[in-house]
Amino acid sequence: MAVSVGYRMALVSLVMFGWSIARGEKIGLRPIDQPWVVVQGVLFFGLAFITFYHSTTLITSGISALVLSTSSLFAAVVGWLFLSAPVTMRMLFGIMSGIAGLAVIAMPQLLAVSSGPQTMAGVALALAAAACTGCGTVVAMRNQQAGIPISVLMSWAALFGALFSFALALFGDMSFKVDISAAYLAGLAYLAIIASCVTFFMYFSLVQRIGPASASYTLALVPVVALLLSALFENLTIDGYVIAGGIAVLFGNILVLSAPARQAGDLIFLSGQVPFGPDGALVGGDIETQTRQVLDNIAAALEQAGASLDDVVKTTIWLTDRNDFVRFNAVYAQYFPHLPPARSCVGAPLMVDANVEIEVVAYRPAPS
């Protein structure tokens, strides 16, 4: 296992170095960043793959994939502890919904598996793979925040993952003989270029955009896709377990990936907020009442993202009736009493029911 992972990651590193150089990226690493890139490489590109592959030799791939999906929980906890990455109840509920859905899907398989030493070892290895994936994702976020381009980061991290895998194989007295058959080389090329270079570049781009926990949660779709492929090619029956579990996974995706606030670098972008109350119903009343509700909603969303109204630097306001501006402004000033943010106000007479909508941009330096 370690030898195959080493060859795969060595090829990933070679391809990504070539791409980085072709794009004119500076491929050097600062001394302060080098240990962190090594850690990312060992965890994400080395141990995570080796332990997961070993787990699939002891338990079925469906159960291994189910356990691997818990990497989002590791990423959420570690990201919160070390990077102060915001973790909201909405996000945690979505993650748990996805994991519960996967458990329902795998229930028939789980009930059919004995709980012998081999099974327990397989689950432990899959759990180790999940921990390495989640922690490696958090370290990747730290490295990206340090300004390392994703292609350069992948080049070095994959190289360190390959070196670690080869060292492990050497320590374990494993054979380094390469299968030169066309099938093996074609499979290696596919795994390295398509399943690694392309996929992981997209994955780490997602980490940069939405954070480690949410990005790791996308792995929850892996066993679902595997089950669908099994239905097409292995005569798997799509029963009530699969349907119910699939709905739970999709619901979890909606909760995790549709949060109103997104952080990009040091800026937090909050989508336009209208006066929805805690019960989800539109709050009626005059412009003052609706303005307070909107600003309360904004404050709550920013708090979930680890910021506050004091961090807001820009607002865009839509008013159904421009004549409401004076009364709107009186309430608005109560929420921004000291250094009001820059703002734009636009008349929007076509808004239905809501008399006001506000979109904000906040400044919150990303953890270094």
Tab-separated table of C-alpha atoms in Angstrom, residues 11 14 50 64 92 94 101 108 140 166 169-171 181 196 199 222 225 245 247 274 279 282 310 331-332 339-340 364:
chain	number	residue	atom	x	y	z
A	11	LEU	CA	3.677	11.628	-9.897
A	14	LEU	CA	5.932	16.080	-10.585
A	50	ILE	CA	-2.259	4.418	3.500
A	64	SER	CA	-14.659	2.532	5.202
A	92	LEU	CA	-22.619	20.926	12.927
A	94	GLY	CA	-25.651	19.577	8.703
A	101	GLY	CA	-27.744	9.543	6.451
A	108	PRO	CA	-27.892	-3.405	6.177
A	140	ALA	CA	-3.771	23.179	4.345
A	166	PHE	CA	8.578	5.448	0.656
A	169	ALA	CA	7.769	1.085	2.906
A	170	LEU	CA	11.539	0.933	3.401
A	171	PHE	CA	11.115	0.551	7.158
A	181	SER	CA	1.781	-3.402	-17.309
A	196	SER	CA	-5.466	13.720	-7.424
A	199	THR	CA	-9.659	16.779	-7.693
A	222	VAL	CA	-18.297	9.750	-1.830
A	225	VAL	CA	-21.845	8.091	-5.404
A	245	GLY	CA	-30.096	8.168	3.783
A	247	ILE	CA	-32.193	12.600	1.501
A	274	VAL	CA	-34.607	40.599	4.758
A	279	ASP	CA	-39.897	31.409	13.117
A	282	LEU	CA	-41.571	37.606	7.291
A	310	ASP	CA	-18.248	46.491	14.647
A	331	VAL	CA	-32.740	52.804	13.531
A	332	TYR	CA	-29.644	52.075	11.433
A	339	LEU	CA	-17.755	54.404	13.005
A	340	PRO	CA	-20.594	53.736	10.545
A	364	ARG	CA	-11.995	40.198	10.013
